[in-house]
Short mmCIF file of C-alpha atoms and ligand atoms in Angstrom, two decimals:
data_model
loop_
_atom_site.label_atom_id
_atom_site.label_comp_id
_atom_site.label_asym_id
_atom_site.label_seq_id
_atom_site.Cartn_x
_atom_site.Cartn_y
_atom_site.Cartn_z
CA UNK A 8 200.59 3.72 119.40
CA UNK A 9 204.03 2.45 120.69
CA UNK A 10 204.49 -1.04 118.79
CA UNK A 11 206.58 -3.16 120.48
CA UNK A 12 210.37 -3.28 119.39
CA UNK A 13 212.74 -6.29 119.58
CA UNK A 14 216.54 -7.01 118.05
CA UNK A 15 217.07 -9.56 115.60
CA UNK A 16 219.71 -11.10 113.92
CA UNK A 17 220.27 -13.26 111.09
CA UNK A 18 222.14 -15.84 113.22
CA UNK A 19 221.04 -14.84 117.07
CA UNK A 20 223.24 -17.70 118.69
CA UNK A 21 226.62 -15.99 116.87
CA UNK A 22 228.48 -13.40 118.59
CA UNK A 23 227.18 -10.41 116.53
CA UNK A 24 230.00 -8.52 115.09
CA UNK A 25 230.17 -4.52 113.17
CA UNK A 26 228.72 -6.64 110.15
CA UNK A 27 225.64 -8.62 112.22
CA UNK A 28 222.41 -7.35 110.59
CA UNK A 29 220.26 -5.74 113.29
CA UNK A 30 216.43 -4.52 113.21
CA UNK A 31 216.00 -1.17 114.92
CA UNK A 32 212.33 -1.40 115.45
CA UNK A 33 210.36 -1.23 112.21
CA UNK A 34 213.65 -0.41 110.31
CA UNK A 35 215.94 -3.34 109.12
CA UNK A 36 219.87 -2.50 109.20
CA UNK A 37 222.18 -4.75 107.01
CA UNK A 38 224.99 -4.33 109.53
CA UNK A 39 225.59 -1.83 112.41
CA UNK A 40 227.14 0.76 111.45
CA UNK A 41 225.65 4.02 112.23
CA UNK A 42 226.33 7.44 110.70
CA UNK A 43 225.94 9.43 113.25
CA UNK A 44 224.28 13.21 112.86
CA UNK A 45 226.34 15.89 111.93
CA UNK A 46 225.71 18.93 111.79
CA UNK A 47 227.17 21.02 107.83
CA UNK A 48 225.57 23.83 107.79
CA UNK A 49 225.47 23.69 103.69
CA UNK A 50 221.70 24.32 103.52
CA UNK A 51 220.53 26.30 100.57
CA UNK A 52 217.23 29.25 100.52
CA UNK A 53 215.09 28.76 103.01
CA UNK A 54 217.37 26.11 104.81
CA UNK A 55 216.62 23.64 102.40
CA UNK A 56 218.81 20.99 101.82
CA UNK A 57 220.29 20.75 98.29
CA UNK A 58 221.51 18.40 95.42
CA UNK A 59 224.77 18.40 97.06
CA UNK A 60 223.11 17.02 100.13
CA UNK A 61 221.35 14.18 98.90
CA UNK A 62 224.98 13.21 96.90
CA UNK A 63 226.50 13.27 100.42
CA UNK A 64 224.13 11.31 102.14
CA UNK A 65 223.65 8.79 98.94
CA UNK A 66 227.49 8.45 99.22
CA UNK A 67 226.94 7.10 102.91
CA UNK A 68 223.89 4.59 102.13
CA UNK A 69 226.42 1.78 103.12
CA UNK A 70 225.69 2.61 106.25
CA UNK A 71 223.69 0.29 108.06
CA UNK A 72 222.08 3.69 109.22
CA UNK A 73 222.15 7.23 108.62
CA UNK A 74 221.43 9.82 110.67
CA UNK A 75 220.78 13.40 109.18
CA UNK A 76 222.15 16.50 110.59
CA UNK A 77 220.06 17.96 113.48
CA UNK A 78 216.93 19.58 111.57
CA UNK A 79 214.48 21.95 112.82
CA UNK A 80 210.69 21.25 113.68
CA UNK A 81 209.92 25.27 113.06
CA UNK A 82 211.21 28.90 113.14
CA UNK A 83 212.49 29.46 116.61
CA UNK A 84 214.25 26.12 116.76
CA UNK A 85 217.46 27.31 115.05
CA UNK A 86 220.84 28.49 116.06
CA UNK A 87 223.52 28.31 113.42
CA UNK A 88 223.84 29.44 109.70
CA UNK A 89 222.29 27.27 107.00
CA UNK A 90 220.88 24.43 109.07
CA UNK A 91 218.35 22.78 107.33
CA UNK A 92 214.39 22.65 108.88
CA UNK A 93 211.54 20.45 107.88
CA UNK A 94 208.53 22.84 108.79
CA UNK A 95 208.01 24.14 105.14
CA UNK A 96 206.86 22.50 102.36
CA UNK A 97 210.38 23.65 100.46
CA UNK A 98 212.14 21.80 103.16
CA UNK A 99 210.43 18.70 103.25
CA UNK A 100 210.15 18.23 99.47
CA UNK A 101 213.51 18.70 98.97
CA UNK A 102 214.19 16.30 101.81
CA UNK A 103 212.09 13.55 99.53
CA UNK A 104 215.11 14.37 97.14
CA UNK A 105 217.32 13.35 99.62
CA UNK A 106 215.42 10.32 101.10
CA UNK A 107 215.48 8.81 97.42
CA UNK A 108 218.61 9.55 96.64
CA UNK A 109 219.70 7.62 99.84
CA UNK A 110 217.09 4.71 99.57
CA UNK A 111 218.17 4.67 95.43
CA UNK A 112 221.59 3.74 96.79
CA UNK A 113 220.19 0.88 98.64
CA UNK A 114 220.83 2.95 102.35
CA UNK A 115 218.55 3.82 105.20
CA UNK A 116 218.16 7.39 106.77
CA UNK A 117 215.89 8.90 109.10
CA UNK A 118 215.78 12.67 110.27
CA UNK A 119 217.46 14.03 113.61
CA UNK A 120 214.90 16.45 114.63
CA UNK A 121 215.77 19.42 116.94
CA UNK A 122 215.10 22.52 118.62
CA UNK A 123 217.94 24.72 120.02
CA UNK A 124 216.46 26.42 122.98
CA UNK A 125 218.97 28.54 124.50
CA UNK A 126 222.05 27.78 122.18
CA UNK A 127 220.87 30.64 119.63
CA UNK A 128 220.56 34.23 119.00
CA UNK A 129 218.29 37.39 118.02
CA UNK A 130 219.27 36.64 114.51
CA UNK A 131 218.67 33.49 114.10
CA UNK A 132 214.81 34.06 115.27
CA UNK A 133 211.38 35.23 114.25
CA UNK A 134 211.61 39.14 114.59
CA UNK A 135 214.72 38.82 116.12
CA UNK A 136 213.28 37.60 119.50
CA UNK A 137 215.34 36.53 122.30
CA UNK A 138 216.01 32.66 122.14
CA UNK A 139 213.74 30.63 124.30
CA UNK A 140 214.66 28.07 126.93
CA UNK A 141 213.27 26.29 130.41
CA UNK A 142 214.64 28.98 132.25
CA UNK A 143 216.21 32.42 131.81
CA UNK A 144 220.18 31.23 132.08
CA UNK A 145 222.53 31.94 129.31
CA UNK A 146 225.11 29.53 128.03
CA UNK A 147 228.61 30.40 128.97
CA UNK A 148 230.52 31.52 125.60
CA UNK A 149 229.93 32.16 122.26
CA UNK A 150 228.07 30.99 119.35
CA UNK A 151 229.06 31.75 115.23
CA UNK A 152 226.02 34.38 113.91
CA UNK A 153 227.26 34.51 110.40
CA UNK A 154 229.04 38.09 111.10
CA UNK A 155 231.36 36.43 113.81
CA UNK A 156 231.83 34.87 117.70
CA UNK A 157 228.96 36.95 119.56
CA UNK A 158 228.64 35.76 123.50
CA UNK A 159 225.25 33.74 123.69
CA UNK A 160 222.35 35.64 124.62
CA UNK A 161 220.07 35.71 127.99
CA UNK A 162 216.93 33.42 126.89
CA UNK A 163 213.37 33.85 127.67
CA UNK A 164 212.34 30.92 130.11
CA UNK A 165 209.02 29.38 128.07
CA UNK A 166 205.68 29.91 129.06
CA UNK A 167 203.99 26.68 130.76
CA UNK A 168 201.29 26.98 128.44
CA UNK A 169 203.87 27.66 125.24
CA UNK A 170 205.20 24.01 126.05
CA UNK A 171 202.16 22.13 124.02
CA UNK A 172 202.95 24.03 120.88
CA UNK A 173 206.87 23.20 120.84
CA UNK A 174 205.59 19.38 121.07
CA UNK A 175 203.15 19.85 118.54
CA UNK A 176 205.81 21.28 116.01
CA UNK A 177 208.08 18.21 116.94
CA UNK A 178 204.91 15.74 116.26
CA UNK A 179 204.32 17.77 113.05
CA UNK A 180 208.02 17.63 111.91
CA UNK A 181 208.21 13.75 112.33
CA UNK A 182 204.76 13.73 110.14
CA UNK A 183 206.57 15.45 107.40
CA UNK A 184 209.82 13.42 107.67
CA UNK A 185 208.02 10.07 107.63
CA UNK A 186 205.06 10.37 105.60
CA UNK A 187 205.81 13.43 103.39
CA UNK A 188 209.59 13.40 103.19
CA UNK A 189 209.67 9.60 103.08
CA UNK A 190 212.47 9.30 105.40
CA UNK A 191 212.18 5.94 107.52
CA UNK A 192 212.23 7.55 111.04
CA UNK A 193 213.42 9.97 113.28
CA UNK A 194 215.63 10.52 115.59
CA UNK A 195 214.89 13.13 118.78
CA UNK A 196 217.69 15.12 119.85
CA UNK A 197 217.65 15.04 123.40
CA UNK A 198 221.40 15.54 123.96
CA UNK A 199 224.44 18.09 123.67
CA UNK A 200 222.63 20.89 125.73
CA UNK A 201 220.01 21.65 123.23
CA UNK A 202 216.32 22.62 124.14
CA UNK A 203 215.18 19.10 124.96
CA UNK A 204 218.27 18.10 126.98
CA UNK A 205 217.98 22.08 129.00
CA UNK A 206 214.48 20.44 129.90
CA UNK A 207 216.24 17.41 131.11
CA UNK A 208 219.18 18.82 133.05
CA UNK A 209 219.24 20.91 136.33
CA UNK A 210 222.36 23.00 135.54
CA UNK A 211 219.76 24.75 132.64
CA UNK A 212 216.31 23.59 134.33
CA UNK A 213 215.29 25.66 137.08
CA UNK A 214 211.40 25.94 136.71
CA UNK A 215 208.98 25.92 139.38
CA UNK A 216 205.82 24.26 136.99
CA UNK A 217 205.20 20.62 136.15
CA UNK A 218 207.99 20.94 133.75
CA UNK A 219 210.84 21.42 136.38
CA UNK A 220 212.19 20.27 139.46
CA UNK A 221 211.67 16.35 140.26
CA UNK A 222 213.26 13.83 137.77
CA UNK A 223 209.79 12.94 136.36
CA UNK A 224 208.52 16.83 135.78
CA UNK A 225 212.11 17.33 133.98
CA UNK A 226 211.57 14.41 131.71
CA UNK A 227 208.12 15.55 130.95
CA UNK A 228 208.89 17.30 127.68
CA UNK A 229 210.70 14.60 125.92
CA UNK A 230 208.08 12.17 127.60
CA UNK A 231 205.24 14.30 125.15
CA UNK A 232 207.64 14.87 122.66
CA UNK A 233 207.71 10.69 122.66
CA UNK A 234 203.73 10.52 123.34
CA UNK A 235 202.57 13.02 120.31
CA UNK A 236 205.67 11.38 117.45
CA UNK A 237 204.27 8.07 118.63
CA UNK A 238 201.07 8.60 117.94
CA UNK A 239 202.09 10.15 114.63
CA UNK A 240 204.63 8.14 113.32
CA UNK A 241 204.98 5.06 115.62
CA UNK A 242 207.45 4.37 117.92
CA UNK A 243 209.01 1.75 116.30
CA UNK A 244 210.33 4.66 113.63
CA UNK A 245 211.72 6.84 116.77
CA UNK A 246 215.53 6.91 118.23
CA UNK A 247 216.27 9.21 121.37
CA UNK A 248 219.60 10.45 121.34
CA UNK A 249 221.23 11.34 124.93
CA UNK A 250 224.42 12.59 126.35
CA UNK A 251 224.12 12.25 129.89
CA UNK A 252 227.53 13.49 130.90
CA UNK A 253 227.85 16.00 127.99
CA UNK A 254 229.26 19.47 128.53
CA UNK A 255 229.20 20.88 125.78
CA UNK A 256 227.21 24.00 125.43
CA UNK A 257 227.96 24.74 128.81
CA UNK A 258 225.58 21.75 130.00
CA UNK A 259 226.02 19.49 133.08
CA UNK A 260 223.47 17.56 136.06
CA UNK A 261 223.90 17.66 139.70
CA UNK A 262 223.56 13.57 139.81
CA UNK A 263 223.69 12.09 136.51
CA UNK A 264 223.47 8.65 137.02
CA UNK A 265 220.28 8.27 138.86
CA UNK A 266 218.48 10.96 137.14
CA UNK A 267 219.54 9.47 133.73
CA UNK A 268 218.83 6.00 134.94
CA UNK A 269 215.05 7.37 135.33
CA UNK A 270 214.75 8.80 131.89
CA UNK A 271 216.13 5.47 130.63
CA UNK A 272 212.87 3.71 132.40
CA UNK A 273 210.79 6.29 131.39
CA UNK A 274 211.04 5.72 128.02
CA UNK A 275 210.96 1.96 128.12
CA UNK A 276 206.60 2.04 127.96
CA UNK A 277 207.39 3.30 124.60
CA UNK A 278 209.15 0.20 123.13
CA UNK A 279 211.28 2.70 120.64
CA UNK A 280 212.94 1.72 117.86
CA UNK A 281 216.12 2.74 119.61
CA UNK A 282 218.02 4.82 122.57
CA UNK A 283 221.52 6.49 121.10
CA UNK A 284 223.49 7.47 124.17
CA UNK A 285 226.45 9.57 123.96
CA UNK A 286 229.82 8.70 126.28
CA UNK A 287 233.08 9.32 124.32
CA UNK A 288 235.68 6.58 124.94
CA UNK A 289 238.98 7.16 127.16
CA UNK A 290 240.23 10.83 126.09
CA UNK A 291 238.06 11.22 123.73
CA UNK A 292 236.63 15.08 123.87
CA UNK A 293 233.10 13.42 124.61
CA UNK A 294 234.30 11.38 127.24
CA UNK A 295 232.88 12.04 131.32
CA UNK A 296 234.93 14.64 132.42
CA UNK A 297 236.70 14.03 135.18
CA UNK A 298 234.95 12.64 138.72
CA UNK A 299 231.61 12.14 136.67
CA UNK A 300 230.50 9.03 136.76
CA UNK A 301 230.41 6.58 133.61
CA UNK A 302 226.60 6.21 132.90
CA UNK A 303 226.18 4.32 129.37
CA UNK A 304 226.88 0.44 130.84
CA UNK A 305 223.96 1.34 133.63
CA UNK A 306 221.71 2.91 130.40
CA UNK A 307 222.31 -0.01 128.13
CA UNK A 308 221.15 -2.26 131.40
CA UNK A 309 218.04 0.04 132.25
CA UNK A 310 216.86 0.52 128.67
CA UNK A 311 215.20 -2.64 127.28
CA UNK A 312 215.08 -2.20 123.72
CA UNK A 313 218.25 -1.62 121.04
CA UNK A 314 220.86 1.01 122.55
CA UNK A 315 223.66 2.45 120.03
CA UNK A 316 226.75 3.76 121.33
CA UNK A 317 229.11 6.62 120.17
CA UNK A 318 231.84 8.49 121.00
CA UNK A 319 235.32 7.95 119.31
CA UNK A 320 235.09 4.34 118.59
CA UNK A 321 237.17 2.50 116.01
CA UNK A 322 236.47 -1.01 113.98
CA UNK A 323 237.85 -3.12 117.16
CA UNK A 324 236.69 -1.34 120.27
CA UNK A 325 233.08 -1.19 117.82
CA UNK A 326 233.66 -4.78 117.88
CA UNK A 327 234.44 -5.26 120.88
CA UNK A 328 231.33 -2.93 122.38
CA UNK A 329 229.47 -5.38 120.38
CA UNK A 330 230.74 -8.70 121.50
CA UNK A 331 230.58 -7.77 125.34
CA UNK A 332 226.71 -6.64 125.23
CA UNK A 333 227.81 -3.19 125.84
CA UNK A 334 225.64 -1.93 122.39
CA UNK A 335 223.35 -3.37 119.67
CA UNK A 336 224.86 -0.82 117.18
CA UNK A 337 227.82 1.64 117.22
CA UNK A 338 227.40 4.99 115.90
CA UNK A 339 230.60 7.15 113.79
CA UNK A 340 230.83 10.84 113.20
CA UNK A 341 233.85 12.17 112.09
CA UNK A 342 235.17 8.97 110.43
CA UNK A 343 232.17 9.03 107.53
CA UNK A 344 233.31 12.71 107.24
CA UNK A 345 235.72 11.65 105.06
CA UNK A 346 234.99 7.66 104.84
CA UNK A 347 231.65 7.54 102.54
CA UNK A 348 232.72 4.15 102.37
CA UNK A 349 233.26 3.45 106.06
CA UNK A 350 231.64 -0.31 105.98
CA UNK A 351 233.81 -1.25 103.04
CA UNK A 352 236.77 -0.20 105.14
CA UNK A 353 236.15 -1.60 108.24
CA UNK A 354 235.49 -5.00 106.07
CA UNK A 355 238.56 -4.79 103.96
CA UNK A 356 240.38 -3.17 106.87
CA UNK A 357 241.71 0.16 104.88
CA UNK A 358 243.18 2.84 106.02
CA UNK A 359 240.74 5.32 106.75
CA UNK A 360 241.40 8.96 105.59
CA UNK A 361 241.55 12.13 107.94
CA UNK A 362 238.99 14.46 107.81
CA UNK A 363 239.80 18.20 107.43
CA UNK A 364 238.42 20.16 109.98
CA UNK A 365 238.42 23.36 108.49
CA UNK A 366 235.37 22.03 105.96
CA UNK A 367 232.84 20.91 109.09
CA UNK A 368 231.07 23.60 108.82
CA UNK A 369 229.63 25.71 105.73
CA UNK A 370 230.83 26.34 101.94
CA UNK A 371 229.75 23.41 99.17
CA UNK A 372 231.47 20.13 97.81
CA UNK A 373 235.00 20.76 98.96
CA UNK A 374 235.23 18.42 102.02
CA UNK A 375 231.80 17.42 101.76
CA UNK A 376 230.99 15.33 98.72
CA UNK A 377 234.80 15.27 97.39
CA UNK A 378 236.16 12.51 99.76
CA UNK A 379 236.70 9.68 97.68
CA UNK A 380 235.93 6.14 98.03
CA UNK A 381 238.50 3.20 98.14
CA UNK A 382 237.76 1.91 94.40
CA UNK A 383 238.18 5.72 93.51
CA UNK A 384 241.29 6.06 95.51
CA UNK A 385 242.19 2.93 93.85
CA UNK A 386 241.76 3.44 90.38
C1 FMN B 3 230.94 18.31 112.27
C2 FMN B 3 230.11 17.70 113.38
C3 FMN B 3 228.79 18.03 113.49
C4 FMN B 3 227.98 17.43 114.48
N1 FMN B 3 226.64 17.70 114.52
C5 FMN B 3 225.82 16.99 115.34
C6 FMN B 3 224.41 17.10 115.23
O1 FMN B 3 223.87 17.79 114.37
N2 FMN B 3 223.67 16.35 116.10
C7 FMN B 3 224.24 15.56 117.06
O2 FMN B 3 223.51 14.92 117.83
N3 FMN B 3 225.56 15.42 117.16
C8 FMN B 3 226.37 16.10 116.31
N4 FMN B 3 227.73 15.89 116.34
C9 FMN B 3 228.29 14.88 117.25
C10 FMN B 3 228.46 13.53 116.53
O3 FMN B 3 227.19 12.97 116.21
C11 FMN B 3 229.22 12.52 117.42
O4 FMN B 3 228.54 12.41 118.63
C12 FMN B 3 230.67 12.92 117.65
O5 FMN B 3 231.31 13.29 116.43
C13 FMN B 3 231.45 11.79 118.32
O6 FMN B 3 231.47 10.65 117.51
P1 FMN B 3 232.80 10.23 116.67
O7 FMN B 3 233.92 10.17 117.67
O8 FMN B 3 232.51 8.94 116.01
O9 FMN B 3 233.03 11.36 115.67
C14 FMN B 3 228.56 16.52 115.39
C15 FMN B 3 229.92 16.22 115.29
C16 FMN B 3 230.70 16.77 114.28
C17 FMN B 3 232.14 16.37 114.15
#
């Protein structure tokens, strides 16, 4: 059942600052720094994550918390090469590796679970099956397939009765990651215009059932997603992540605010550990395109329980997100790329080094594990 969920600090009069300890429900964060999930695409047979994986992640464990890479909860949820899963007992055994690794370093972690609806193709899926999805719409554009840029696929819209078994495998997943993996929560991924966020959004949601249409029949899958990981897990080891005014993977909602507003209320009942909202600072590329409205500030008001921010933040607007009340926690991406020692950086205020784009995505330790830290740098 949902437990209930409240912030703490060491010192709760003191304007909390990057380096403010901060509980996140059941999990206890020595500062609030956040690696945020990102996707590598360096899984090994069977999309199981490696050695190399639980180095990288053990390299981050100064992070107040780390978020995996978005991870599949079964077969059809998958749409890009060498994603990891945690469905199999490979997977999720070799995701123990990397929980201990991580918790051996003295860090925190806890799996971003996902399913890709739409944003796949044929070969990516069980007997090369058309992607599924809330309704039969393709994505505008083209997705990587392993043998090159192939124009996304039309999806099958689900089957009402099909829904129950998606939540299932997300309820399952978080089983695994908690109590098998030994992970210390998860994290749904319910933004960037994958299968949960199609559900949420109209431009991609165009079903006539209970899981379509009014604001409260679109949140309905992440609502039992929240309902059946709760009652697995507990709440109070579950993040939502959202990006209301997100467009990538061809996503966008006809009124954003309100509707997003609702699905912050919604999810209040469940007293989560935390809600992770997406809106990219001035010109960054995540930022609310223009003439969309800004919808974090009225989120962060809406949602009553710890709210993490992202989106092209530094040490002082982090700071400053913090001071104002704007966040409890600030989430990084591309800076613990090639940071592994982000906090240390931030404290010591070091130059931070550039991550090379070209090694995002795919091969093994070259721009993965082979960023150095500052003593290494150093020495
Ligand atoms: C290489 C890469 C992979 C990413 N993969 C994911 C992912 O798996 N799940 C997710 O929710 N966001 C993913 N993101 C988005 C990041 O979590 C984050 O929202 C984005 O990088 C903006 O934050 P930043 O400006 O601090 O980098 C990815 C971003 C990058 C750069």
């Amino acid at each position: 059942m949902p437990q209930s969920t409240h912030i703490e600090s060491t010192d709760t009069h003191a304007t909390p600052n990057l380096f403010t300890p901060l509980r996140l429900g059941a999990i206890e964060l020595p500062n609030r720094i956040v690696m945020a999930p990102m996707t590598r695409s360096r899984a090994g047979d069977g999309n199981c994550p490696t050695a190399l994986t639980a180095e990288y992640y053990a390299q981050r464990a100064s992070a107040g918390l780390i978020i995996t890479e978005a991870t599949q909860v079964c077969d059809s949820a998958q749409g890009y090469p060498h994603t990891p899963g945690i469905h199999t007992d490979a997977q999720t055994l070799a995701w123990r590796s990397v929980a201990e690794a991580v918790h051996d370093a003295g860090g925190r972690i806890v799996a971003q679970l996902w399913h890709v609806g739409r944003i796949s193709h044929p070969c990516f899926q069980p007997n090369g099956a058309a992607p599924v999805a809330p309704s039969a719409i393709a994505a505008a554009g083209t997705l990587f397939t392993g043998a090159g840029m192939e124009p996304f696929p039309l999806p099958r819209a689900l089957e009402t009765d099909e829904i129950p078994g998606l939540v299932r495998h997300f309820a399952d997943a978080a089983k695994r990651a908690v109590f098998d993996a030994g992970l210390d929560g998860i994290e749904i991924h319910a933004a960037n215009g994958y299968l949960i966020d199609q559900f949420l959004r109209d431009r991609t949601n165009r079903r006539t059932d209970r899981y379509g249409g009014s604001v409260e029949n679109r949140c309905r899958f992440l609502l039992e997603i929240l309902e059946a990981t709760a009652h697995a897990v507990g709440a109070d080891r579950i993040g939502v992540r959202l990006s209301p005014t997100g467009v990538f993977n061809d996503m966008g909602d006809s009124d954003p605010l309100p509707h997003f507003l609702s699905v912050a209320q919604a999810l209040n009942p469940f007293s989560l550990a935390y809600l992770h909202v997406i809106e990219g600072r001035p010109g960054h590329h995540m930022a609310p395109p223009e003439g969309a409205p800004h919808v974090a500030e009225a989120l962060r008001a809406a949602f009553k329980g710890p709210f993490i921010l992202n989106g092209g933040y530094g040490r002082a607007d982090a700071d400053a997100a913090l001071a104002s009340g704007q966040a409890d926690a600030v989430s990084f991406g591309e800076a613990f790329i090639s940071n592994p020692d982000l906090p240390q950086r931030f404290r010591t205020a070091a130059p931070l080094a550039e991550p090379d784009r070209a090694t995002y995505y795919g091969g093994a330790a070259k721009g993965y594990t082979d960023y150095p830290a500052l003593e290494t740098v150093a020495a």
